[in-house]
């Protein structure tokens, strides 16, 4: 795929320091990513059971438990979401695809096979552009996107896996929940690139409304294939599959560890020690370890699923899906950049869908973009993080923040007062209008000239002695009058307007005294 | 003059509506006949007397409160269901050990439709385990006997369903047909067996053997009763994505009484004899009976010609590769984890192994092994893919022949009923017996097997022979009409097993 950045090279100097330095031989890592995405459909893929979380083994029926004689029937929601994902990833959509059975025995797999798509996936040949940490962007190829069903969940007693456990229990609530598998081209060259791709993939799927995207709940599961080869070589090295990464930071660390592990083996003449295997990432040691080594290629004996007719996609269906697609993160980013927002702000605002949703709503309510961004990214974001409240659950409505931001922009409220009032708004106050709330709390700045003049008049008439001294030439007393007005207004008078009004009144008084 | 086969279902409906007999009387009558014949014939794995009587009482209650007009077309008709079809609340084992004690919570769609039409389920019919066999001897529970000769098999895999009808243990039954499992036992037992077009009847609740071949269909004492059952179970089902949206016509339309037949009732019909199904490899008795049947069709006015389907010989191996491949996958779910029998062992692998080793019989394991092999990496193209290509050719050839002919005919099986144990240990011999029927499954076409005559045994016993009539896809109506005319006029094909004379009930 085309790339704006040259692939970062990994030479032996990047390998662990413990390895002695031989002559400079540069190695290149080749990384591909398979991602399983749990779709947020209401029901499971092939039966009418609900797909959401529920008490153990309550979202089940004879079909998703694989009872004798039961048959799968595809829900159309899955197909539409699959097409949406394909379009968002710039894929071609197959007008004719089919389901296949992937066969293996495991207690979480009720039928002894998983309904998946083998040689005719729903979507193929796409790409995804992601922002790299250095500010550059890179295109990553997408090989294919296909539909399949999830398995149940095993809970082990006495060990952390099936073998060796005293007993294991299966929860089939997840069995039959629809998944999309997105397979990338081997286009990543470092942990950072892989993490950038993976997080942009997640962002895209979330922005499209296809998944809840909660990593900790397994909504997105990444399997990363890592191999290394001498720079300039075209043949791929032996690939190792790395699993069990629960965050993008962990993915980056896992890959970088795995690259350096493989490079070190190559440099030590131990290249044969790099074997095709699955390795798990251990967060506590930041290392990968072998799960099952040197196992033969599993033979899943794929064959066409005879219970499901071929999947036909019409142009009308694609148009329908296209017409109801939501904005991609890339589109939102370019929209924000067009508002002259700084790139750093744009990246944060588009990092999670609820951020940009909230921000867009603030803009829609009339707030100026730059100031709105400052407030969203500043105190509001801090509040969200500290209290762990997602942006779509904030008590403060976007329109409320917009009103505050507009008031500041118009000079009705100082930034300082704004910061003072925001925590109250975040608690849900000011729902009936920020201005009236602030007036009620006596927080709003007085910018009405006639109101200010009234206060000035009051102050001057109450301090006749000082006024006479001022008129006699003791002009230093101006500061005294400012203080008195501020005191009388509890500091709410717009200082600039106060000076104007005071100058005017003092001038009038001086002129009257000399006349 | 032998008894002409007449509709028992029509008789029951008349009796009910005229209040001659109650649903309970009819049901109890059949249950007692079922029980009387059962020790000898052994057609049933389980008998559902209680639920059958309860359903009959409920029907009588409805007749008393709402009158007979509210009754469904199969009201009070005692029916047997092949044990490969799920019945809610009734043990369903597919005649296998691994499903012993398994009671589904769901009805197969075909069963649910029979119940909704007022049908009374009297029990679950024996068959070969997982429908894999041609004799019903591979059942884990019992070997059903042929009512015409208790030393012989009833055929299979729907042997219990055919024997139960022949012995008058119930009025009609449901069977399933993957490669001939309805038509061959119908032929062995002298009853009518109808395999519908693939997709005509929902497969939901049918324990899968070869999913792309499996069909649910009726067995009955006469063509009209088979048509009435098909009428009830046919049609699109939301629970089976492969069930067809094709509208369901009235299959009993044009089934006139014999007195109203024209002098040449099959005038204008073109019927093709499949050349490859006659002559060599077919027993003399079957050949003779088939010739006579073909001649009879001609005397009824049909134009009967031979037609060659040169690739039909390739169908048998292709059929077995496809059926076994699908079976190897379909039977993976019997792992002892969620239902059925579990043989607890030291770890999960051994639990799987022991459960399946003990729960599945030799024939089932043979087919799983062969199917697994055919789908394995490196063999897929040579076996499964190749078999699908052969299937396409067989399909095209049959479809082409059916452009020239209204129906194709052949014997329903190359021999009459085997002696018990005769082919049990010779799987190749048994597989060869499917030669007449499997191409119809590969092509997904409808076919009916109906009594066409007898072979006189050396011991003086008569063994029934069936005529298979194959029709165009979704044109069951045509073969039902031809079969009805044949049945109502072929007095030489009529008869009842000597020991189970049904005339008492009629
Ligand atoms: Zn379900």
CSV table of C-alpha atoms and ligand atoms in Angstrom, one decimal, chain A residues 44 47 49 60-61 64, ligand 1:
chain,number,residue,atom,x,y,z
A,44,UNK,CA,-27.6,-12.9,18.0
A,47,UNK,CA,-31.3,-16.9,16.3
A,49,UNK,CA,-31.8,-14.5,21.4
A,60,UNK,CA,-29.8,-19.0,25.0
A,61,UNK,CA,-32.2,-21.2,22.9
A,64,UNK,CA,-27.5,-21.2,19.7
C,1,LIG,ZN1,-30.4,-18.5,20.7
